[in-house]
mmCIF file of C-alpha atoms in Angstrom:
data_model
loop_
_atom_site.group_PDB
_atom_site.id
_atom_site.type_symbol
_atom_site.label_atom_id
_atom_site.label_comp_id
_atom_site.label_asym_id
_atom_site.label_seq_id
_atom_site.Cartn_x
_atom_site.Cartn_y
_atom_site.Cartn_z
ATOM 1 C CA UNK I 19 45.094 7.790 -15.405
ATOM 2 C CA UNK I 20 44.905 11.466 -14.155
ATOM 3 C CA UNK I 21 41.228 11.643 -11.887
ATOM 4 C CA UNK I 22 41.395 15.401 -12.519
ATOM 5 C CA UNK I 23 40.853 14.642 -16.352
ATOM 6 C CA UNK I 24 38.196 16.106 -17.718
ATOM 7 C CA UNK I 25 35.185 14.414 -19.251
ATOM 8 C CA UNK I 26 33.536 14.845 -22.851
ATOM 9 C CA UNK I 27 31.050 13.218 -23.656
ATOM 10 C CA UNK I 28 27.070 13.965 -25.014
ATOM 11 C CA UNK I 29 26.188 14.720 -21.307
ATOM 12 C CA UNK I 30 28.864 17.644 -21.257
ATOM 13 C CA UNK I 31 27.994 18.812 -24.732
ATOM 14 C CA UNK I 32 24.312 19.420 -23.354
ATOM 15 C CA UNK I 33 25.463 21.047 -20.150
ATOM 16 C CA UNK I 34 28.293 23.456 -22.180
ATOM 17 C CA UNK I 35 25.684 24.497 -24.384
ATOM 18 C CA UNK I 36 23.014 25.148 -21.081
ATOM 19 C CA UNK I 37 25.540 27.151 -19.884
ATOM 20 C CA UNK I 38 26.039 29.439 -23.161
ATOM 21 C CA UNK I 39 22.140 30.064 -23.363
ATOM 22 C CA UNK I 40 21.908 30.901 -19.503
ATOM 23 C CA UNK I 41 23.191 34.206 -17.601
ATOM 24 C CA UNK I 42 25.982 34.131 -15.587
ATOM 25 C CA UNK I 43 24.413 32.981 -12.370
ATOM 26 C CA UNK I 44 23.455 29.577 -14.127
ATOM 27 C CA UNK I 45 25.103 27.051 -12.101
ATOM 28 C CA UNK I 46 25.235 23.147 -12.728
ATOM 29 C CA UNK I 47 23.191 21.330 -9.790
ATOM 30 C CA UNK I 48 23.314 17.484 -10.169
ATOM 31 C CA UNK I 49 22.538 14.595 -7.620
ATOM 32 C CA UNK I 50 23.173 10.825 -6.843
ATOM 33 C CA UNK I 51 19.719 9.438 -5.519
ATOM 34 C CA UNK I 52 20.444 6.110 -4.171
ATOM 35 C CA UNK I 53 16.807 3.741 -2.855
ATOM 36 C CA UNK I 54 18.336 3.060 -0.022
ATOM 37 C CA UNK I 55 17.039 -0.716 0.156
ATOM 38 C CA UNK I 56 20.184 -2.825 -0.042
ATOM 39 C CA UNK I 57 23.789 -1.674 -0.672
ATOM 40 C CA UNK I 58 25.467 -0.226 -3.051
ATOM 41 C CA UNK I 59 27.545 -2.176 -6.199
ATOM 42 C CA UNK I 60 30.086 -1.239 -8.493
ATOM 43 C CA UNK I 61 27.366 -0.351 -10.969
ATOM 44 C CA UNK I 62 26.537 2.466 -8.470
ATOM 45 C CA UNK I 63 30.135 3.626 -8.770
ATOM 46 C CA UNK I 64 29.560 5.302 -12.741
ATOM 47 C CA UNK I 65 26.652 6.896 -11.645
ATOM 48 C CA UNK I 66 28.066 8.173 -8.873
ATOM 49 C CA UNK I 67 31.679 9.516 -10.435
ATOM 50 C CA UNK I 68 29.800 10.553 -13.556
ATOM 51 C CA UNK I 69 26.834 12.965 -11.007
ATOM 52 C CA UNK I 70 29.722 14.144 -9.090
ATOM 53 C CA UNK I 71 32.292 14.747 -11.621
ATOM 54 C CA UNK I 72 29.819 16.782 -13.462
ATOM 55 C CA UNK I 73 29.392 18.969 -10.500
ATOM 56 C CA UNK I 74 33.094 19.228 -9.730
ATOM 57 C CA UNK I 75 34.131 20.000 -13.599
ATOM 58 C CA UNK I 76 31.260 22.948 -13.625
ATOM 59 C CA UNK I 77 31.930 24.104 -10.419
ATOM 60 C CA UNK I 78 28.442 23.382 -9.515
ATOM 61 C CA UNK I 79 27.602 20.789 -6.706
ATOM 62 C CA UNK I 80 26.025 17.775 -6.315
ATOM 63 C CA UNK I 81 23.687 16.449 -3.242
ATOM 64 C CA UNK I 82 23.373 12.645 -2.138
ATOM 65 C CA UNK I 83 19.639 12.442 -2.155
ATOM 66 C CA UNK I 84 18.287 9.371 -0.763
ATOM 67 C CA UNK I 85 14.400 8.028 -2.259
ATOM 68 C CA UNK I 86 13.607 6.748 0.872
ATOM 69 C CA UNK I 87 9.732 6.688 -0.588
ATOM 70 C CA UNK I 88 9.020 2.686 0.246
ATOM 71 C CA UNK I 89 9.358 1.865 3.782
ATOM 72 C CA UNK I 90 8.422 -1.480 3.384
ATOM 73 C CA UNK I 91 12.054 -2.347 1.827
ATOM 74 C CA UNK I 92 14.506 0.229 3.083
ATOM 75 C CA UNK I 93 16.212 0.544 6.671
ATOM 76 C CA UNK I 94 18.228 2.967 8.320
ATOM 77 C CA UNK I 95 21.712 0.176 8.072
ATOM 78 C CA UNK I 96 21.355 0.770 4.123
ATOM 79 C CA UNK I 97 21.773 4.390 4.546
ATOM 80 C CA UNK I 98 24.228 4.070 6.900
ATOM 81 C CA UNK I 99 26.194 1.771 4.273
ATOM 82 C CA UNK I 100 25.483 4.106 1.080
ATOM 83 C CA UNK I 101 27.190 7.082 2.903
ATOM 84 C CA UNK I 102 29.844 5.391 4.285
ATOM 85 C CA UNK I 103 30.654 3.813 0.178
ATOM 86 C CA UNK I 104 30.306 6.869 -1.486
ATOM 87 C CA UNK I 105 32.698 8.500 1.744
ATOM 88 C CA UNK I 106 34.503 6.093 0.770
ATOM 89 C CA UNK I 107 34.572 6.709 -2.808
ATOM 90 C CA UNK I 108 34.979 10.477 -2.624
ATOM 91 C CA UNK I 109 36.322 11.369 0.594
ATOM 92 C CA UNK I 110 33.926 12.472 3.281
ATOM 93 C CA UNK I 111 34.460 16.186 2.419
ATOM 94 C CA UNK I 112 33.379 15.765 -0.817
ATOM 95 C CA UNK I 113 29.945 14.061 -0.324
ATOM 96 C CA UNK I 114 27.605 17.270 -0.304
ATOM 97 C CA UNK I 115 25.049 17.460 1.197
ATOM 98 C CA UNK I 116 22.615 14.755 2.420
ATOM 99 C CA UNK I 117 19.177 14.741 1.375
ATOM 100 C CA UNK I 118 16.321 12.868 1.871
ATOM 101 C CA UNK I 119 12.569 12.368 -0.074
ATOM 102 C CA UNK I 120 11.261 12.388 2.927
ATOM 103 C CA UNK I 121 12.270 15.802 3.947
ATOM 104 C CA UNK I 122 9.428 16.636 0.718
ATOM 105 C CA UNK I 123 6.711 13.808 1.517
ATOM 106 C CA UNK I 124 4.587 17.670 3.165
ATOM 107 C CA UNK I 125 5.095 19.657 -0.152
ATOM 108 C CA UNK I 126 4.598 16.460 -2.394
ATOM 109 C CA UNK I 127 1.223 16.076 -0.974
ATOM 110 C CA UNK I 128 0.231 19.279 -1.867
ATOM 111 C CA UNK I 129 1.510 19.264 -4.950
ATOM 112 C CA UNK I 130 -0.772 16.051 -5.250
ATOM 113 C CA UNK I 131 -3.781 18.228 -4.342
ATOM 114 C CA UNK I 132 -3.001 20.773 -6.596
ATOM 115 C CA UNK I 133 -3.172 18.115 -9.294
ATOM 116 C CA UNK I 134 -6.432 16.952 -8.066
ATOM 117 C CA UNK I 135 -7.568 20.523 -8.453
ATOM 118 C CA UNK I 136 -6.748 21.026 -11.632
ATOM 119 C CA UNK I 137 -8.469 18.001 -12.788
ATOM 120 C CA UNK I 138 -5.403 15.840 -13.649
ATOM 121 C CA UNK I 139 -5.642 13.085 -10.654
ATOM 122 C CA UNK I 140 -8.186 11.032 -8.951
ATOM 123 C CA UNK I 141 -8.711 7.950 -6.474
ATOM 124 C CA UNK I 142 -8.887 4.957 -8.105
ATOM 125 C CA UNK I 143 -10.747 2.003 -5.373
ATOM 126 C CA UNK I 144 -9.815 -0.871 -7.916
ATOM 127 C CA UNK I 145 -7.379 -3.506 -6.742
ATOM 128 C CA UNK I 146 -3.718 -4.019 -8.202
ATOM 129 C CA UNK I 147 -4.821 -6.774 -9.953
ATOM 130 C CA UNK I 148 -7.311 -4.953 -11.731
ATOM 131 C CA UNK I 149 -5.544 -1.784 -12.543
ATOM 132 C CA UNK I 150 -2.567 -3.870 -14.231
ATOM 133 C CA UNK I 151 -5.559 -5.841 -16.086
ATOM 134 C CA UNK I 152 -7.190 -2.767 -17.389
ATOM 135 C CA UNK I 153 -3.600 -1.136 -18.130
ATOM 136 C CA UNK I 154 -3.461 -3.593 -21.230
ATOM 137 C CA UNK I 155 -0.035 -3.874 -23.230
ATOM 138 C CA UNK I 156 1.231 -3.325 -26.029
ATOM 139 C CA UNK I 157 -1.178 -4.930 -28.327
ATOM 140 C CA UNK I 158 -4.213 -3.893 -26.481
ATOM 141 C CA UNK I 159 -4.905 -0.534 -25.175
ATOM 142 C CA UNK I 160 -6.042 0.392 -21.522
ATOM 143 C CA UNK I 161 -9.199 0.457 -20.092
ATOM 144 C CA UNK I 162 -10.625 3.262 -17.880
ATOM 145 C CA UNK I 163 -11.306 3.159 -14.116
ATOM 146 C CA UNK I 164 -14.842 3.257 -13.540
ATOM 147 C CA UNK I 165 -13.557 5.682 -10.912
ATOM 148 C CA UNK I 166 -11.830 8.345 -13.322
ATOM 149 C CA UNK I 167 -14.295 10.489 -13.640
ATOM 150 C CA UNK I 168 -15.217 11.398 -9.541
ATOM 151 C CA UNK I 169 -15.549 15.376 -9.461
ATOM 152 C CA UNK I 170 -12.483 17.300 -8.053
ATOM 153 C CA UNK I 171 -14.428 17.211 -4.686
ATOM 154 C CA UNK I 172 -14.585 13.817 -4.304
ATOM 155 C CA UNK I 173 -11.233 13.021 -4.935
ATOM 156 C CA UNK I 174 -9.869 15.793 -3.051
ATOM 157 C CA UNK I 175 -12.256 14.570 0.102
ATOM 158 C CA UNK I 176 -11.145 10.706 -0.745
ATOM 159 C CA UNK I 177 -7.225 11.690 -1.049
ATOM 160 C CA UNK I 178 -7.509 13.499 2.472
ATOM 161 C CA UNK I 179 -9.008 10.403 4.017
ATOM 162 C CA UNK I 180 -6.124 8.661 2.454
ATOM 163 C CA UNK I 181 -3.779 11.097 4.324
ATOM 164 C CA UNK I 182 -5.392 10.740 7.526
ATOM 165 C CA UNK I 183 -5.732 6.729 7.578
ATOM 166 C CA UNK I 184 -9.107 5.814 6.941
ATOM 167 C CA UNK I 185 -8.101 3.144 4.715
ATOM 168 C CA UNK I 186 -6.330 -0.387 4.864
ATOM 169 C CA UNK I 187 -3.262 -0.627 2.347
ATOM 170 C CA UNK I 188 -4.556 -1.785 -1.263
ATOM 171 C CA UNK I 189 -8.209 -0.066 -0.725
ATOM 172 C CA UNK I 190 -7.122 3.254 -2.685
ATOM 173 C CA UNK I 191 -4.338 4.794 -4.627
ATOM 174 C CA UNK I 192 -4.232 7.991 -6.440
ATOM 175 C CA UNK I 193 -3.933 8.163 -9.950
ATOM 176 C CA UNK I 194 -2.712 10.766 -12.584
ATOM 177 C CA UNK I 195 -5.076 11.334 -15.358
ATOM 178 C CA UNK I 196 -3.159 11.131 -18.456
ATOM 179 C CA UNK I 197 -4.223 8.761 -20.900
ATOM 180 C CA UNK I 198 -5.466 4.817 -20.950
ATOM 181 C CA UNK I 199 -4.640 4.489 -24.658
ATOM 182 C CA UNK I 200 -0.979 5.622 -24.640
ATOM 183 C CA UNK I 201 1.589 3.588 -26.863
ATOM 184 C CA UNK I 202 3.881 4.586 -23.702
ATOM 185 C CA UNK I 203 2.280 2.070 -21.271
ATOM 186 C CA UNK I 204 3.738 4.449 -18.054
ATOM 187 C CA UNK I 205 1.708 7.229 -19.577
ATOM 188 C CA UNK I 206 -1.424 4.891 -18.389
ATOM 189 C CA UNK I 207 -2.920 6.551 -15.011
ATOM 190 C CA UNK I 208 0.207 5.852 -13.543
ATOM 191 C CA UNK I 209 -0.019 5.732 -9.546
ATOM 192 C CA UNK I 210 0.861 8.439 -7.910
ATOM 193 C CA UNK I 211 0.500 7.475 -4.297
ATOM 194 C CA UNK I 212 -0.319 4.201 -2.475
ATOM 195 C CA UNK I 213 -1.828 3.095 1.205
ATOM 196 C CA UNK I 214 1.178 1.690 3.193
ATOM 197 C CA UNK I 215 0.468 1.406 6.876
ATOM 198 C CA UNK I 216 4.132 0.800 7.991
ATOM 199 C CA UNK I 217 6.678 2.835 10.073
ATOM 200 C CA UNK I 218 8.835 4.344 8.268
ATOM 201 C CA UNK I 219 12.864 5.099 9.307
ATOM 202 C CA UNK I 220 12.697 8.794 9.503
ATOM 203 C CA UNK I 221 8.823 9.965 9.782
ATOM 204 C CA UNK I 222 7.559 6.928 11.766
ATOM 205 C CA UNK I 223 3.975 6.299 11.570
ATOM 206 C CA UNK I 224 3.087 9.894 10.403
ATOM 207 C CA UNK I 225 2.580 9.014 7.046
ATOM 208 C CA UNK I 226 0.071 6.117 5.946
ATOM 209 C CA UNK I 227 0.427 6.933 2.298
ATOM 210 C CA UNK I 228 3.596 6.970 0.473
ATOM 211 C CA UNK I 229 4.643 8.802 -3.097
ATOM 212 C CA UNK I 230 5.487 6.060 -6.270
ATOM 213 C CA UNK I 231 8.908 6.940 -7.748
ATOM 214 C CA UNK I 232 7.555 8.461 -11.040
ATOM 215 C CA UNK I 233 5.708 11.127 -8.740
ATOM 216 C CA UNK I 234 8.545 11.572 -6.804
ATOM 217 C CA UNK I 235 11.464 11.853 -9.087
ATOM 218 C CA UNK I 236 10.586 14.711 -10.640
ATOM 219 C CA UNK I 237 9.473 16.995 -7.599
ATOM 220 C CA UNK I 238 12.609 16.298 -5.478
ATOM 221 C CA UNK I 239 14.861 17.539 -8.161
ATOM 222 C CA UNK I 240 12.631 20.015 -9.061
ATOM 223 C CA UNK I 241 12.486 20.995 -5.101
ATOM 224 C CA UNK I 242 16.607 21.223 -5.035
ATOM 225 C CA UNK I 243 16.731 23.167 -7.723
ATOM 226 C CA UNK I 244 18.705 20.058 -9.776
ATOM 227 C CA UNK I 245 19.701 21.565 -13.339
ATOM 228 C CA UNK I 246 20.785 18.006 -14.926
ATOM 229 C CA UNK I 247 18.759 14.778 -13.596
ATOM 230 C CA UNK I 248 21.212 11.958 -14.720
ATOM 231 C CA UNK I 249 19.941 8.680 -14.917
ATOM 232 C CA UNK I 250 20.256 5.293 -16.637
ATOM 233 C CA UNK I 251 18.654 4.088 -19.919
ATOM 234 C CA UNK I 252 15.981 2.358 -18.587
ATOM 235 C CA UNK I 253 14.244 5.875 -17.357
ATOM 236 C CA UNK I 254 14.082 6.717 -21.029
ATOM 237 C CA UNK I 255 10.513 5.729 -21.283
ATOM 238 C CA UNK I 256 9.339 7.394 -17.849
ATOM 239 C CA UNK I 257 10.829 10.758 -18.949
ATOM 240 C CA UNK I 258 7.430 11.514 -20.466
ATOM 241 C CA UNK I 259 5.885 11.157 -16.726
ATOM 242 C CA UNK I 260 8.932 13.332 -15.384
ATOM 243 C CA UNK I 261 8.004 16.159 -17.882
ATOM 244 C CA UNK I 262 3.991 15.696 -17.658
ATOM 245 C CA UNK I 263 3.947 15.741 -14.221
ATOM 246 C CA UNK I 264 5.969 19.373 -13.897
ATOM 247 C CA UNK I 265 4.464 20.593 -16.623
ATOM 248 C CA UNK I 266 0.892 20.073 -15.191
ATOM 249 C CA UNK I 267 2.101 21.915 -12.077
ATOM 250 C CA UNK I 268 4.113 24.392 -13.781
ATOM 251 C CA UNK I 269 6.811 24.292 -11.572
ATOM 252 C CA UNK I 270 10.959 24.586 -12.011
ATOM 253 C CA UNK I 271 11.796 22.018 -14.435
ATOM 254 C CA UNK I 272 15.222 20.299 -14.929
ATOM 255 C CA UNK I 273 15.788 18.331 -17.684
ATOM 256 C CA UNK I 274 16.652 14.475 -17.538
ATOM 257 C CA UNK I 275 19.407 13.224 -19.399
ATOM 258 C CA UNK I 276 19.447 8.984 -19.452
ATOM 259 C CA UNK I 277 23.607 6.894 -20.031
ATOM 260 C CA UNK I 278 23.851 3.388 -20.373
ATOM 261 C CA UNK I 279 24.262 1.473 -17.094
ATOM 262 C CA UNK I 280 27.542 0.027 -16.506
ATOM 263 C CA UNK I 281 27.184 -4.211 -17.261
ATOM 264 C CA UNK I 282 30.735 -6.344 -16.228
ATOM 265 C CA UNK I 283 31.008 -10.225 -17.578
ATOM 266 C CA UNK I 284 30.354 -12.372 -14.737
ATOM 267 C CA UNK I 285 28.990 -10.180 -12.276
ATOM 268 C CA UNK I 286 25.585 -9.596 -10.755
ATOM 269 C CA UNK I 287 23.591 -6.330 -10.393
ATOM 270 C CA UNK I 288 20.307 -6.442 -9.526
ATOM 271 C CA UNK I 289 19.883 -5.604 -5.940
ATOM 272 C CA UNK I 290 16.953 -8.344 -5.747
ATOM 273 C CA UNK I 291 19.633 -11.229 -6.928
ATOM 274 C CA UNK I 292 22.245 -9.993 -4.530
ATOM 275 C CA UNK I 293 19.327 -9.661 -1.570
ATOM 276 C CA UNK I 294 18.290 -13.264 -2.548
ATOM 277 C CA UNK I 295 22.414 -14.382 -1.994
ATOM 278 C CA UNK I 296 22.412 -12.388 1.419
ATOM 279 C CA UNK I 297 19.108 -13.621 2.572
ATOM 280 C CA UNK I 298 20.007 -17.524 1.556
ATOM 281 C CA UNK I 299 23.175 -16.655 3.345
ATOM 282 C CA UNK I 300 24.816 -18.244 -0.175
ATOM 283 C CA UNK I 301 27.605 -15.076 0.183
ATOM 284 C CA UNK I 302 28.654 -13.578 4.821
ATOM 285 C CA UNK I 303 26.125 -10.651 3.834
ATOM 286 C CA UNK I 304 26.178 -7.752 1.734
ATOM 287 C CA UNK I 305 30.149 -6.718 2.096
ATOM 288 C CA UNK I 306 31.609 -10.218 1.292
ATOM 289 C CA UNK I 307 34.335 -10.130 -0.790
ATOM 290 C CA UNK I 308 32.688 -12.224 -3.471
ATOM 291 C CA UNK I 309 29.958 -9.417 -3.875
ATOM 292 C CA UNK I 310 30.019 -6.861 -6.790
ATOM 293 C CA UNK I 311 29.201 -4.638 -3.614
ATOM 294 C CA UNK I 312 31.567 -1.579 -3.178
ATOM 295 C CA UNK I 313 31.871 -2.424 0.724
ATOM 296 C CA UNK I 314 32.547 -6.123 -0.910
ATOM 297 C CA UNK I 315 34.842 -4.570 -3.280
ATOM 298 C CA UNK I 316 37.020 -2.713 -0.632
ATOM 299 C CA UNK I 317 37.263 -5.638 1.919
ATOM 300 C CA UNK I 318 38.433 -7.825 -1.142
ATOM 301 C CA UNK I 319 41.584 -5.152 -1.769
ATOM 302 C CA UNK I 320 40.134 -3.044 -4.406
ATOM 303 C CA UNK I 321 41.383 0.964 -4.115
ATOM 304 C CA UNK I 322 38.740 3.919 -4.591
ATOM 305 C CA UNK I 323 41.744 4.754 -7.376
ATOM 306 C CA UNK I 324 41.683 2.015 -8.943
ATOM 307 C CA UNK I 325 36.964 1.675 -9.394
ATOM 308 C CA UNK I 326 37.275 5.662 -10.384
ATOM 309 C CA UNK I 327 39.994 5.053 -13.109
ATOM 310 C CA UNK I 328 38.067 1.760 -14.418
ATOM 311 C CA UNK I 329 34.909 3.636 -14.650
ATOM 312 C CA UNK I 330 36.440 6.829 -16.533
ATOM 313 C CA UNK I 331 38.317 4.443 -18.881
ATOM 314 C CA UNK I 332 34.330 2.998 -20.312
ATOM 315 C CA UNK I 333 33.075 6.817 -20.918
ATOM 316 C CA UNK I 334 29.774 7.826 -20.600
ATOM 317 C CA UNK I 335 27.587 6.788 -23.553
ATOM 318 C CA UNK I 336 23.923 6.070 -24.630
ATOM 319 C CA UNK I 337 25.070 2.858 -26.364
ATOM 320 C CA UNK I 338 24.981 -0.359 -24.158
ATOM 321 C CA UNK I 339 28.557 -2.274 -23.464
ATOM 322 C CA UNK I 340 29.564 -4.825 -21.426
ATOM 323 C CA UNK I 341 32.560 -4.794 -19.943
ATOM 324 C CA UNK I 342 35.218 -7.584 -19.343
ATOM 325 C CA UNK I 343 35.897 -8.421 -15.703
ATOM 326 C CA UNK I 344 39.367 -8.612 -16.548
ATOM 327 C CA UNK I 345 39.327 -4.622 -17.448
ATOM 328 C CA UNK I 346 38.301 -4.004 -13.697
ATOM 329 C CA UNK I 347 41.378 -6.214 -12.310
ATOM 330 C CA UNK I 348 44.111 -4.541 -14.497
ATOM 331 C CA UNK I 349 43.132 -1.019 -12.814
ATOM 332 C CA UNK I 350 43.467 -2.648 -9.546
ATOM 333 C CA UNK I 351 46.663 -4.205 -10.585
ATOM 334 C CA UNK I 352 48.004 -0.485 -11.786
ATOM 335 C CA UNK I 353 47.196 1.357 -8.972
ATOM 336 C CA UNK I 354 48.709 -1.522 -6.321
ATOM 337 C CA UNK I 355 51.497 -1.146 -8.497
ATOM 338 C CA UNK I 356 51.440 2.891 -8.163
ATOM 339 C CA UNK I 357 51.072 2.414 -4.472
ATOM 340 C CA UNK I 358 53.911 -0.246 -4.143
ATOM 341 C CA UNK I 359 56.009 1.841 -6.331
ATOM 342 C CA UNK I 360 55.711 4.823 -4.131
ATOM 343 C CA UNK I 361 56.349 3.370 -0.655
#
């Protein structure tokens, strides 16, 4: 398979037609924004050919943006292992640039107050296991905080306390005011930010509050100017958040675009499972060779070649697939063959 060929698929249809309805300085910004709290697998791989592909075949770029927002999970060896994969992957000169959530956690929290101002956030003092009790479900719908209705300067005085450590993790979080009675159970008060008194791998101690991924999301990309926020299906239902949140602020907004995730027979991907195989020392840690890990991958013989080509063979769809193991190997077997062929 050529890896210059170009892709068509929905995503491409929406960004050709973007480009149409935009002057001539529009240019196609997209980003791969690994959590950088365990390494990455093979399902990593579409996300990452499909968020830099889409840069390359617009001649727009793409940043690796890590969402380094929980420092309670994440280390600096994961980061060291995601760029060295997608390196890897890529080649190093073709990596972009290297970004971090952290580099935003100042602007974020004034974006927060701005919220606060405008009467769409407040500081909730229930616990965790309250707030998920009066989320409800499906069947039932939420129940307010008996805190959502402190006055601007309350919560504004409460969320600054937050910032300077006056509380123990779990006392406060901050909420966004949206609605309790939502079909869309992430449109309930959502939490925005929570008390986490840990050292973190870049800011240290500076921060003892730390931005949920729903707040986050939205204002990095919105921050690097991202045109096309790529993710996987199961973001479909927080897209709401993404939009109400930059809406509220009336900031730059991109526009998120969800694929289906790629799913191989007999093969792992949640990053919890694999932890759980490291951390039981079941598998020699995250690269051994028996790991749907891309480090695992390339100490077991696969070729960059041979992941890209499998990958672009699937497509990128909104329909969920899974793919036969056996798909992956003949890839590998046609690019050893290419390289054996050669020499």
């Amino acid at each position: 398979m050529n890896n210059d060929t170009k892709m068509n698929n929905f995503i491409t249809e929406i960004i050709e037609n973007d480009i149409v309805n935009n002057d001539n300085n529009y240019k196609i910004s997209t980003r791969f924004p690994p959590e950088p709290n365990g390494f990455l697998h093979i399902g990593h791989a579409k996300s990452i050919f499909l968020n830099y592909g889409l840069a390359k075949q617009y001649n727009g770029k793409c940043n690796l943006r890590f969402d380094d927002t929980n420092p309670v999970k994440e280390n600096i060896d994961y980061i060291n292992s995601i760029i060295s994969d997608v390196k890897w992957l890529l080649g190093d000169k073709n990596i972009g640039q290297i970004l971090y959530a952290s580099d935003y956690f100042e602007q974020m929290y004034c974006y927060a107050l701005d919220l606060i101002k405008k009467g769409y956030a407040y500081v909730d003092d229930q616990t965790s296991e309250q707030i998920k009790k009066n989320r409800g479900d499906y069947n039932i719908i939420g129940t307010n905080s008996p805190f959502r209705e402190r006055t601007i300067d309350e919560n504004l005085k409460l969320f600054e306390d937050m910032r300077k450590g006056l509380y123990e993790d779990g006392e406060k979080v901050l909420r966004a005011k949206i609605s309790m009675s939502s079909k869309n159970l992430n449109l309930r008060d959502p939490i925005m930010y929570r008390i986490l008194k840990v050292n973190h791998h870049r800011t240290g101690n500076k921060w003892p509050i730390y931005p949920m991924y729903d707040w986050a999301h939205g204002l990095e990309d919105s921050i690097e100017g991202i045109t096309h926020s790529i993710c996987t299906l199961e973001f479909e239902d927080h897209r709401p958040i993404y939009d109400w949140f930059l809406e509220k602020l009336d900031i730059y907004h991109p526009q998120q675009i969800e694929f289906a995730k790629l799913d191989i027979t007999y093969t792992i991907f949640s990053k919890r499972n694999l932890l759980k195989l490291v951390e039981k020392q079941l598998v020699n840690g995250w690269d051994d060779p028996r790991m749907p890990t891309i480090s695992g991958l390339r100490r077991r013989g696969y070729t960059p070649e041979s992941i890209k080509n499998f990958i672009m063979s699937l497509g990128f769809a909104k329909s969920k697939t899974v793919s036969d193991l056996n798909h992956l190997e003949h890839f590998l077997r046609e690019n050893l063959n290419l390289i054996s062929y050669i020499k």
